[in-house]
Coordinates of C-alpha atoms in Angstrom, one line a residue:
X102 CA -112.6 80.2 102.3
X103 CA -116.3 79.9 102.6
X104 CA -117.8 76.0 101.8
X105 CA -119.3 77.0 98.9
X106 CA -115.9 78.5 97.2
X107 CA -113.9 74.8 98.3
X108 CA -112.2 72.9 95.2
X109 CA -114.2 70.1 93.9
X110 CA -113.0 68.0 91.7
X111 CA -114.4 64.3 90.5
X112 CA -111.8 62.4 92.3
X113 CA -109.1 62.4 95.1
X114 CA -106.7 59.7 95.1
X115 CA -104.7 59.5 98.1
X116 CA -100.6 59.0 97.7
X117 CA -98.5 58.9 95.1
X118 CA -96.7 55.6 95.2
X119 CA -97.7 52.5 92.9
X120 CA -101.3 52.1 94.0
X121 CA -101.9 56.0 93.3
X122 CA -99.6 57.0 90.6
X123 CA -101.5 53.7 88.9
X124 CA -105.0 55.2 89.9
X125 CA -104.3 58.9 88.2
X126 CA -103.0 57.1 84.8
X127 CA -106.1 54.6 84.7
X128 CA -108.2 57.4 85.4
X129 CA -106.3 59.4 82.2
X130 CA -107.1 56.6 80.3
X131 CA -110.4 56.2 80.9
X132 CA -111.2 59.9 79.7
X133 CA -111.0 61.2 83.8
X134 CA -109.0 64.6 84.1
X135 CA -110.6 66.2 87.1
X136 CA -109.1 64.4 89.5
X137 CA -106.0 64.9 92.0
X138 CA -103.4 63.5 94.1
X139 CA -102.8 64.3 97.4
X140 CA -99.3 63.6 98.5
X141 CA -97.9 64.0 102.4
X142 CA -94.9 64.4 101.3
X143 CA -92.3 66.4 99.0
X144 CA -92.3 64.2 96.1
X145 CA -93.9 61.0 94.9
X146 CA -92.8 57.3 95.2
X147 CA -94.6 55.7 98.1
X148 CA -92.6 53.4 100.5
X149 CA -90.2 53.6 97.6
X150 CA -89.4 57.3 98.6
X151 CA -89.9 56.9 102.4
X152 CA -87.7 53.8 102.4
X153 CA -83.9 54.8 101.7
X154 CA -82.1 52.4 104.1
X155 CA -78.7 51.2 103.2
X156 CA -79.3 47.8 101.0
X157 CA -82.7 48.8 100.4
X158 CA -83.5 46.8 97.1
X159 CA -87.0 44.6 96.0
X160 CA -87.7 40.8 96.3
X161 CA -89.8 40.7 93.4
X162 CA -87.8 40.4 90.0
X163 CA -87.6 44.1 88.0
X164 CA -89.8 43.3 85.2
X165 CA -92.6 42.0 87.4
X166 CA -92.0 44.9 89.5
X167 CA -93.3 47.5 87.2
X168 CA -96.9 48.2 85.8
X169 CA -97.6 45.9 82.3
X170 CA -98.9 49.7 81.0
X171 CA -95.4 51.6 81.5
X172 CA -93.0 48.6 81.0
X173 CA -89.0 49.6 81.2
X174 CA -86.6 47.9 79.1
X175 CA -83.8 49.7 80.8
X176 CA -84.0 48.0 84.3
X177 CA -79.8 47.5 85.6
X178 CA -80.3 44.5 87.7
X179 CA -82.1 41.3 87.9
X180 CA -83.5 42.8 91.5
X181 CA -83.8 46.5 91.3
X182 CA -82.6 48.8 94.1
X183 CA -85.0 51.6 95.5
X184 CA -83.0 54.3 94.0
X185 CA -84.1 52.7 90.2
X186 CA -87.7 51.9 91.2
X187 CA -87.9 55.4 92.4
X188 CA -86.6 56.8 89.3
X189 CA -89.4 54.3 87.7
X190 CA -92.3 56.1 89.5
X191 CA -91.0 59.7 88.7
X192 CA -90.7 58.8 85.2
X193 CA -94.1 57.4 84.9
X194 CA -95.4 60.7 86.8
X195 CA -93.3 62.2 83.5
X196 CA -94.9 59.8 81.1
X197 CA -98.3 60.0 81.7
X198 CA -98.7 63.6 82.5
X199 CA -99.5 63.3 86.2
X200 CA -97.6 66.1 87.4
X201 CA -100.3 68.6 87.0
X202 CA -102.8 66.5 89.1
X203 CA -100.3 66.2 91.9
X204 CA -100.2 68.0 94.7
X205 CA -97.4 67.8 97.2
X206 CA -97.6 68.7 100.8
X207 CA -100.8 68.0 101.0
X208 CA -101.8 65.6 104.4
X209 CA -105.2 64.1 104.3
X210 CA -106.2 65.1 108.3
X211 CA -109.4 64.2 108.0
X212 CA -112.2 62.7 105.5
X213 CA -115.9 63.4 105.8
X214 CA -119.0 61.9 103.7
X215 CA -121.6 64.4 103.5
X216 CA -124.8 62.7 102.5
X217 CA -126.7 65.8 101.6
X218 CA -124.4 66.8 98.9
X219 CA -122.9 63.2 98.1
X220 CA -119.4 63.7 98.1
X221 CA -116.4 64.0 100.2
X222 CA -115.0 67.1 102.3
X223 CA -111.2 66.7 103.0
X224 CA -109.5 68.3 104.9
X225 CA -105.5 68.6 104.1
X226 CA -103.1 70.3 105.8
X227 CA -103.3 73.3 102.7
X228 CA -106.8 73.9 103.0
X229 CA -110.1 71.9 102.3
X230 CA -111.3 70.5 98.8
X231 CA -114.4 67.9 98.1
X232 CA -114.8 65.4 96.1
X233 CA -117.3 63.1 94.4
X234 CA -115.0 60.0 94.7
X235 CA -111.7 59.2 96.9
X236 CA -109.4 56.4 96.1
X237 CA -107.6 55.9 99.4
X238 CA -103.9 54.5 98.0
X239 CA -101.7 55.5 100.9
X240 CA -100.9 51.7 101.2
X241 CA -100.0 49.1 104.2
X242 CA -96.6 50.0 104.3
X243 CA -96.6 53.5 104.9
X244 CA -96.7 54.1 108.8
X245 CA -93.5 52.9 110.3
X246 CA -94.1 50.3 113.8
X247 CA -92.4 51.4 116.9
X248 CA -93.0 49.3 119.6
X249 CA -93.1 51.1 123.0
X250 CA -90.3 50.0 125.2
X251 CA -89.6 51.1 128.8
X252 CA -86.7 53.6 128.9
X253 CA -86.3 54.4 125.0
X254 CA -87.0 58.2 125.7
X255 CA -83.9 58.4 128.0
X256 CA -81.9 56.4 125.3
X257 CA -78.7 59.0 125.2
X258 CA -77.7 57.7 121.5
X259 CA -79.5 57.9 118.4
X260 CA -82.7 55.8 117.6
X261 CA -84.8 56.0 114.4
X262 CA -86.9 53.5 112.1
X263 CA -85.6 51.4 109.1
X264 CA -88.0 53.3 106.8
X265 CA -86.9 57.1 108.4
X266 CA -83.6 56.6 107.9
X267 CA -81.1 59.5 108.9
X268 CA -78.4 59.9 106.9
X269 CA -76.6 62.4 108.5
X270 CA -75.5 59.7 111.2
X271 CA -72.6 57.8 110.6
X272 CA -72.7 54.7 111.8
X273 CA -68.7 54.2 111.4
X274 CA -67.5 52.6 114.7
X275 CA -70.4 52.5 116.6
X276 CA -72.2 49.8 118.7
X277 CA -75.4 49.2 116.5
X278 CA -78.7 47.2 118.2
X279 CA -80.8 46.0 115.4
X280 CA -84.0 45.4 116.1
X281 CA -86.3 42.6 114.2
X282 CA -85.6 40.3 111.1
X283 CA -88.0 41.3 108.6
X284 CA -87.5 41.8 105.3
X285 CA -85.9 45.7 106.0
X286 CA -83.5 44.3 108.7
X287 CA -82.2 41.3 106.3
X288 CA -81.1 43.7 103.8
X289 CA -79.5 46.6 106.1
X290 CA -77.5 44.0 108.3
X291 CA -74.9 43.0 105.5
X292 CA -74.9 46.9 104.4
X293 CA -73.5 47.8 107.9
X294 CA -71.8 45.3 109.1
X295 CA -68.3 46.2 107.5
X296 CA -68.6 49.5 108.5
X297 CA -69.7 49.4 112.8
X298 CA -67.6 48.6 115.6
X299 CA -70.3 45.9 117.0
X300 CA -73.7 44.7 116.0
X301 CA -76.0 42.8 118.0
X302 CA -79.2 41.5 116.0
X303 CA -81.9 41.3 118.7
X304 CA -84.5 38.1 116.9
X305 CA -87.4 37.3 117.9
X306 CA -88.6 34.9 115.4
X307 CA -85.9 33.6 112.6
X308 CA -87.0 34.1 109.2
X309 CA -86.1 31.9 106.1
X310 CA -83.8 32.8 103.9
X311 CA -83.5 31.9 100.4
X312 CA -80.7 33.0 98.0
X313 CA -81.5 36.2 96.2
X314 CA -80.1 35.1 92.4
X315 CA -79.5 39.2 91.3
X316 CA -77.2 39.8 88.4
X317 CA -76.5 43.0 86.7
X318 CA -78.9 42.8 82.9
X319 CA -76.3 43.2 80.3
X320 CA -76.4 46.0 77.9
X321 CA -77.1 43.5 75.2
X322 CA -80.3 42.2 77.1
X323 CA -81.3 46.0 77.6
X324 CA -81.5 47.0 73.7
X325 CA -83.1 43.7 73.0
X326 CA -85.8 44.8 75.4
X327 CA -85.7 48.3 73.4
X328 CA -86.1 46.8 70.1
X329 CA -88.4 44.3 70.6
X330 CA -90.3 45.1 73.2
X331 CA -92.4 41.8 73.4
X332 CA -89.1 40.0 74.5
X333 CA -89.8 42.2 78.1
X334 CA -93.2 41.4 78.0
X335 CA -92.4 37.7 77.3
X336 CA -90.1 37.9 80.6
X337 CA -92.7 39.2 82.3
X338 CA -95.0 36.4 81.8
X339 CA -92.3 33.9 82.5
X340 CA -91.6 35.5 85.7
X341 CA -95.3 35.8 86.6
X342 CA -96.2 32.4 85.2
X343 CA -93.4 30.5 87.7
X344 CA -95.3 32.3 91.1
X345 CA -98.4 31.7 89.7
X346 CA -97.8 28.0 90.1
X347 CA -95.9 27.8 92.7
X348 CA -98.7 29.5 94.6
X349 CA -100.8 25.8 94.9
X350 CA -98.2 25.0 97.3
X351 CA -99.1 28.3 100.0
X352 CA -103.1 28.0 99.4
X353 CA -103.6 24.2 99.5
X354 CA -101.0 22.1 100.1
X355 CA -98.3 23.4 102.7
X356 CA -96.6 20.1 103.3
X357 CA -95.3 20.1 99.6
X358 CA -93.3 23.2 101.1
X359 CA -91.1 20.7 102.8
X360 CA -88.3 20.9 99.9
X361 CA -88.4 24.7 99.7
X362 CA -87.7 24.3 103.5
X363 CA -84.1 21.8 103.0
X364 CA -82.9 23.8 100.7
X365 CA -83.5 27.3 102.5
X366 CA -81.3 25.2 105.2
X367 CA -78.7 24.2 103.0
X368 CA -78.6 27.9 102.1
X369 CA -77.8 28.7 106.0
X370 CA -75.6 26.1 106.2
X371 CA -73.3 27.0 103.3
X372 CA -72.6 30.3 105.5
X373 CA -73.2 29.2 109.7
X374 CA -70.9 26.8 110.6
X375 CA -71.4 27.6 114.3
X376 CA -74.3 25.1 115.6
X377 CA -75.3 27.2 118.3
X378 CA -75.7 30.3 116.0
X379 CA -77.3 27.6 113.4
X380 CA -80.0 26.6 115.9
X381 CA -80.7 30.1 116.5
X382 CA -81.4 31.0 112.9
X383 CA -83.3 27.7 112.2
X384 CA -87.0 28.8 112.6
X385 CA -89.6 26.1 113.9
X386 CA -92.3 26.9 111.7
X387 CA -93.1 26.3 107.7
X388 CA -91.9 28.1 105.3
X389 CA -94.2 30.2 103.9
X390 CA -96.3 31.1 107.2
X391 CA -94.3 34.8 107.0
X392 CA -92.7 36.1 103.8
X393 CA -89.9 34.4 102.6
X394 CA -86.8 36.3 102.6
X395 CA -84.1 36.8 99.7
X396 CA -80.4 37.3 100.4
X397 CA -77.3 35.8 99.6
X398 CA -75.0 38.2 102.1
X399 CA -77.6 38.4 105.4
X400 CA -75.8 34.6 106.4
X401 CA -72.4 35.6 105.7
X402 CA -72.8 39.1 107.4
X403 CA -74.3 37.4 110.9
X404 CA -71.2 35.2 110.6
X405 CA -68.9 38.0 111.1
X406 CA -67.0 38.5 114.3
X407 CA -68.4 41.6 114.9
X408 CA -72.3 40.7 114.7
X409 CA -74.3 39.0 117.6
X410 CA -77.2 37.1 117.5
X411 CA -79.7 37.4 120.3
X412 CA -82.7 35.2 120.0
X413 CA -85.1 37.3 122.2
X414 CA -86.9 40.4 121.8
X415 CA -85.6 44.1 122.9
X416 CA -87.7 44.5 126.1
X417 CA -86.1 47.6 128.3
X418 CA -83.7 50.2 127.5
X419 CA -82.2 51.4 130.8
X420 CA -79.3 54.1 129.8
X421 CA -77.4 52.6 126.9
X422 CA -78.0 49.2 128.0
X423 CA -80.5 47.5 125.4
X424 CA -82.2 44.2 127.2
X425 CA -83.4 41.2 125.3
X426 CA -86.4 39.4 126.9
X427 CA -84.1 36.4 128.1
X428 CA -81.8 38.9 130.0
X429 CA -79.3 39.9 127.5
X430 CA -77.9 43.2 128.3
X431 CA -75.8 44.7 125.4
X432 CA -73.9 48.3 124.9
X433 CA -75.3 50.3 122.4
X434 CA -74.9 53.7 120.3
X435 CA -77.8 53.8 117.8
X436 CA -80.8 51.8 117.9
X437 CA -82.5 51.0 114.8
X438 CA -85.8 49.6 114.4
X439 CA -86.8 47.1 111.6
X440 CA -90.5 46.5 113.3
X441 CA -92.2 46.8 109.8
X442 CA -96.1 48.9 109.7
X443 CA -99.2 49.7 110.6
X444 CA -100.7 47.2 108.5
X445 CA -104.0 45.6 110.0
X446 CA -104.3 49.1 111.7
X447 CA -103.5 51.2 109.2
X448 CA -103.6 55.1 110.9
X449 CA -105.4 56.6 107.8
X450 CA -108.3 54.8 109.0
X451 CA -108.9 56.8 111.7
X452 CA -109.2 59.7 109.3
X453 CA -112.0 58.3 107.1
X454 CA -115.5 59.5 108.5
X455 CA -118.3 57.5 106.3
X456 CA -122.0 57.9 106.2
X457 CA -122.9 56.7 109.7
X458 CA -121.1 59.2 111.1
X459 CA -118.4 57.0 112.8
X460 CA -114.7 56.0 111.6
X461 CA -113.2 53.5 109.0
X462 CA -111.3 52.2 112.2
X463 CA -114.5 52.0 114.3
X464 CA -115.9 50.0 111.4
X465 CA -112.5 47.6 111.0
X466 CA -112.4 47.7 114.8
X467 CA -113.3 44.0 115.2
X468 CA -110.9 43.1 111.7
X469 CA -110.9 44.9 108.5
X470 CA -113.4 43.9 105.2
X471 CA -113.9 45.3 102.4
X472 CA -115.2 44.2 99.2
X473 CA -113.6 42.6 96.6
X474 CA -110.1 44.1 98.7
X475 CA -111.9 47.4 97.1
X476 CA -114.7 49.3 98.9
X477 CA -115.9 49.4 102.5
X478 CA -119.9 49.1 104.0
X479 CA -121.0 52.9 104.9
X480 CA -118.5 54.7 103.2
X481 CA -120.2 55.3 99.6
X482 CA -117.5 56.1 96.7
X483 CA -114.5 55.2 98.7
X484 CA -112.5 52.7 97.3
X485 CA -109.0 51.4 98.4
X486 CA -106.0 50.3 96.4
X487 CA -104.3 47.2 98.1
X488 CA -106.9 46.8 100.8
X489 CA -107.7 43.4 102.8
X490 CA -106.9 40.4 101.8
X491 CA -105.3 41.9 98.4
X492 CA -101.6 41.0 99.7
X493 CA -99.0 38.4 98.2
X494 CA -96.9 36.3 99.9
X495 CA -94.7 34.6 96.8
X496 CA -95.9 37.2 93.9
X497 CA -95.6 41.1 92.2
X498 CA -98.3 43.1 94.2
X499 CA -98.5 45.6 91.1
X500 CA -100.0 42.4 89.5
X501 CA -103.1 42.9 91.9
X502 CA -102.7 47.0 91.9
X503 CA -103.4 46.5 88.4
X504 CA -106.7 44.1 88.9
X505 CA -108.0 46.9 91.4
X506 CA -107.6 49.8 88.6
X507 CA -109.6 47.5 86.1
X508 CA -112.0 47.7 89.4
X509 CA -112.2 51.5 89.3
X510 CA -112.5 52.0 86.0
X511 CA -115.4 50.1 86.0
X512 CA -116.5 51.4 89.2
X513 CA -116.4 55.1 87.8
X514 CA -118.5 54.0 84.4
X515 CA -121.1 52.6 86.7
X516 CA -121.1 56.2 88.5
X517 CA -121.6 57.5 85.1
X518 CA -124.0 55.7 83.7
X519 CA -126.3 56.4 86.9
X520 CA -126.0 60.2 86.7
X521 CA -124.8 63.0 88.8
X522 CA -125.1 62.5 92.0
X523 CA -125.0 59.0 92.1
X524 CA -123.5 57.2 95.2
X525 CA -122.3 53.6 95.6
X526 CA -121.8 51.6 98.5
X527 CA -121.1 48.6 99.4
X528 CA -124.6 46.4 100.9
X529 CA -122.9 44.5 104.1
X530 CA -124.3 41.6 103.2
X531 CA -122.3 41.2 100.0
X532 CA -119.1 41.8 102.2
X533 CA -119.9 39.6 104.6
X534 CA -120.6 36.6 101.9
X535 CA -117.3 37.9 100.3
X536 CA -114.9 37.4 103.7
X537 CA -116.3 34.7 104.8
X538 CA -115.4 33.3 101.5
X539 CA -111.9 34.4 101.5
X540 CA -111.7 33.1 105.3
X541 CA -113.0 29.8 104.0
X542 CA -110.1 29.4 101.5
X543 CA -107.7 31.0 104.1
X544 CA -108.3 28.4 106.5
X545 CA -106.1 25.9 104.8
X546 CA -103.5 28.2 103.7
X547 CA -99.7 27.6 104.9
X548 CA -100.6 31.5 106.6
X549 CA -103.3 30.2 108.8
X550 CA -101.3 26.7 109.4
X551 CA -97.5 27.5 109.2
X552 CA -97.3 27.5 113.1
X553 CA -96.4 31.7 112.9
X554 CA -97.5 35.1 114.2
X555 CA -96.7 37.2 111.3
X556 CA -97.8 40.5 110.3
X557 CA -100.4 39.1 108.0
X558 CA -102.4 38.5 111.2
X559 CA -104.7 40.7 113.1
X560 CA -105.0 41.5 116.7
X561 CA -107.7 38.4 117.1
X562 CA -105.5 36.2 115.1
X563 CA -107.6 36.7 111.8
X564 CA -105.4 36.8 108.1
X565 CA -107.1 40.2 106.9
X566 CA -104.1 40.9 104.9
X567 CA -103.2 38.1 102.5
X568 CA -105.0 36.8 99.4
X569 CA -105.6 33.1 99.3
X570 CA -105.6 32.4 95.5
X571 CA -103.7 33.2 92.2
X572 CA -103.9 36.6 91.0
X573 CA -105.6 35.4 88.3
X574 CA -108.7 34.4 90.5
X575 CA -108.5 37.6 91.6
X576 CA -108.2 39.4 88.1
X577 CA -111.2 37.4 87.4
X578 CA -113.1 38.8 90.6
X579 CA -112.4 42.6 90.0
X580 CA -112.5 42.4 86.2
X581 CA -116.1 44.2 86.8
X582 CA -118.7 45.6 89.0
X583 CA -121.8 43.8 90.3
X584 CA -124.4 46.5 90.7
X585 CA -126.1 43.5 92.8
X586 CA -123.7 44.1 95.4
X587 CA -124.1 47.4 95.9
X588 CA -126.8 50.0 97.8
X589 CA -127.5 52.4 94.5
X590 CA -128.3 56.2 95.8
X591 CA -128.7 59.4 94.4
X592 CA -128.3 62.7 96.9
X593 CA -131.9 64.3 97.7
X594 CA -131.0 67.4 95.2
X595 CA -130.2 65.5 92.2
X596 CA -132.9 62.5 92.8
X597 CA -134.8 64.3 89.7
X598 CA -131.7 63.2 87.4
X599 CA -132.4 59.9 88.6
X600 CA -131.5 57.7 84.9
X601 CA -134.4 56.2 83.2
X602 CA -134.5 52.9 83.4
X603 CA -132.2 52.4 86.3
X604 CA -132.3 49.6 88.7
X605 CA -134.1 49.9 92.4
X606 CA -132.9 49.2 95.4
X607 CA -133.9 45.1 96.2
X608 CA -137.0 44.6 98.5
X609 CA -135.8 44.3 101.9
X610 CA -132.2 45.0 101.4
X611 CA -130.6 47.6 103.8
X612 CA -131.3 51.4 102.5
X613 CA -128.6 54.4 101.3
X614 CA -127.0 56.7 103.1
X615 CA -129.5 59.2 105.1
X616 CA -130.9 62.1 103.1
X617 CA -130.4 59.7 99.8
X618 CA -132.9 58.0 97.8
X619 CA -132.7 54.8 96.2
X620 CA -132.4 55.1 92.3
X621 CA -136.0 54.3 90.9

């Protein structure tokens, strides 16, 4: 297929879980049907598909858990399960009409801007199409970590990651090496424990652990929902309105965090009576610096006879023998890895070619920024959904998926207004000002303070991941966008179309993309 004969369509949006599913139905709504979804794999659902471990459930209450636009007054439990929050995204596909725009099986390999026609060529692994617009959703949580340790190749049992799980393995009987104590490795511990001979738990930083209140919703609760559907909305904003205070206590002052902190021990100490194992579990940073963790069963499963505790890292496999940093050497059948995800080095990155000719990666080498969490400086109309700094550590992230689609729309009327061939991108100096900002508040966060390495941290030690405010500050910041902040282009061949009326580029400010013209 010649270039000329390629699909085009206005806009690609990239995955099918929340952040793109959300993305195709905003883009319905705002009058946008030429638009598709590229999916990797065989169906949608995000992490929610890829992630099928036993236990595998949400931390954030149902009703929060779910877009405000497609609420469901049918949710079974308090704390849904990923079976039920899968079925949620396939019935919003259903709802809104998306399956036509999908298309399954279809890998981004590789993303190039091309200046002289202002749009995007991308490539998939079923061919080539362009586009005027991408909306990169493929989310943090989509490539699975794997550390590289000495000797796994010759491993003679089975190994495989928390979110690939294989379910043709049974784990019946076997000697089971868990490896981390994230959120994954919380919830698959009490799942398995009844089942395996022996399971060692290798730690290398405790978590807290606070109870996870679920309950089964009553049928009674369920057709209230049904019949008056403001009483689910009204949950909603009860639910959101408790973590929208409590979030005071992350950004600004930490050492109020102190309570949450005894009672996350009296919730250990209800279930470890061992001191030894207790001093293992008790963590010796505040609470807050990583996620906290829900469960009322992870306690009572590491009290079990058959579970061990190792408070050191997995550092060498040699044969079957797993060994822990402090020299633990433990039999094992099956390694599983709960090592979390390419999140401040997120692999699609390397597949995004912007207008300078080098890679998103190249251009995040030194720590990712974007704008507003949104768009990125030299890669004109690209946007990302959950980008940097957009993460929660108490709260719903559909809550800020659903502030960045108020940012697209907005983002595609501005498009609009300025004509056919109109380009945005980001000026560097507005995302400069707008992370150092965000660094400014982060500074005093409990992330940057807690005394942690988490996840939310980059390779220099920077928080690019986390979002130090309320979402409502950051509803406010998205509602719209600032044409100020932008470089405003039009491609050479449509420069004639050029709006009348239509503001120039600032004196002195950083030009378009080559082979573009500012919009005079």
């Amino acid at each position: 297929m010649t270039e000329q004969q390629h699909e085009h369509v206005r806009v690609a949006v990239i995955g099918s879980g929340f952040g793109g599913l959300g993305a195709a139905v905003r883009l319905r709504r705002e009058g946008i049907t030429d638009f598709v979804v590229l999916e990797r794999a065989d169906s949608v659902g995000g992490t929610w598909r890829d992630n099928s471990y036993p236990g595998c459930a949400c931390d954030v209450p149902s009703h929060l858990y779910s877009f405000s636009f497609a609420p469901n007054p049918d949710w079974p439990r308090t704390f849904s399960g990923q079976e039920h929050i899968r079925a949620y995204l396939e019935h919003v596909t259903d709802t809104f009409g998306l399956r036509p725009h999908v298309r399954l099986n279809h890998e981004v390999l590789m993303m190039r801007w091309d200046d002289d026609a202002a749009h995007w060529e991308i490539e998939t692994s079923r061919g080539t199409l362009t586009a005027d617009v991408v909306v990169s959703a493929t989310g943090p949580l989509s490539d699975p970590k794997t550390p590289d340790i000495p000797g796994l190749a010759d491993f003679p049992g089975k190994v495989f990651h928390s979110a690939r799980w294989d379910h043709d393995y049974d784990l019946t009987g076997k000697r089971v090496a868990m490896i981390g104590t994230g959120a994954s490795a919380i919830q698959i511990v009490p799942a398995i424990q009844p089942k395996v001979a022996a399971l060692t738990l290798f730690q290398r930083t405790p978590p807290w652990v606070m109870p996870r209140v679920d309950r089964r919703i009553s049928g009674a609760e369920r057709w209230l929902h049904r019949q008056l559907p403001f009483t689910g909305t009204a949950r909603r904003g009860l639910l959101w309105g408790i973590r929208e205070l409590q979030v005071q206590a992350f950004t600004k002052r930490p050492g109020e965090l102190g309570l949450v902190e005894r009672l996350a021990k009296a919730n250990m100490n209800k279930s470890i009576k061992d001191p030894e194992l207790r001093a293992k579990l008790t963590p010796s940073y505040r609470i807050g610096c990583k996620r906290i963790l829900l469960s009322s069963t992870y306690y009572p499963a590491l009290a079990q006879p058959n579970v061990d505790v190792v408070a050191s890292g997995l550092t060498e496999v040699r044969g079957s023998t797993v060994v822990a940093a402090d020299g633990t050497e433990t039999e094992a059948d099956v390694i599983i890895f709960g090592t979390g995800f390419h999140v401040t080095d997120m692999p699609i990155a390397e597949r995004v070619v912007g207008a300078d000719g080098i890679t998103l990666a190249e251009a995040w080498k030194d720590g990712m920024e974007s704008l507003r969490g949104a768009t990125a400086a030299g890669f004109p109309n690209w946007m990302t959904i959950i980008g940097p700094n957009t993460g929660l550590g108490n709260s719903s992230m559909i809550l800020m998926i659903e502030s960045q689609l108020n940012y697209l729309a907005d983002y595609m009327r501005q498009l609009d207004v300025l004509g056919e061939g109109s380009v945005l991108s980001p000026r560097p100096s507005a995302v400069h000002a707008w992370n150092r900002r965000v660094q400014q508040r982060m500074e005093r966060t409990v992330w940057n303070t807690g005394g942690c390495n988490s996840w939310y941290l980059d390779a220099s030690g920077r928080n690019t991941t986390i979002w130090p405010g309320t979402t409502t500050e950051f509803r406010s910041a998205t509602r719209s966008v600032d044409l100020a902040e932008y470089e405003v282009a039009r491609a050479a061949r449509h420069r004639q179309l050029a709006p009348v009326g239509a503001t120039a580029a600032e004196p002195g400010a950083e030009g378009g993309a080559k082979d573009t013209e500012a919009v005079a």
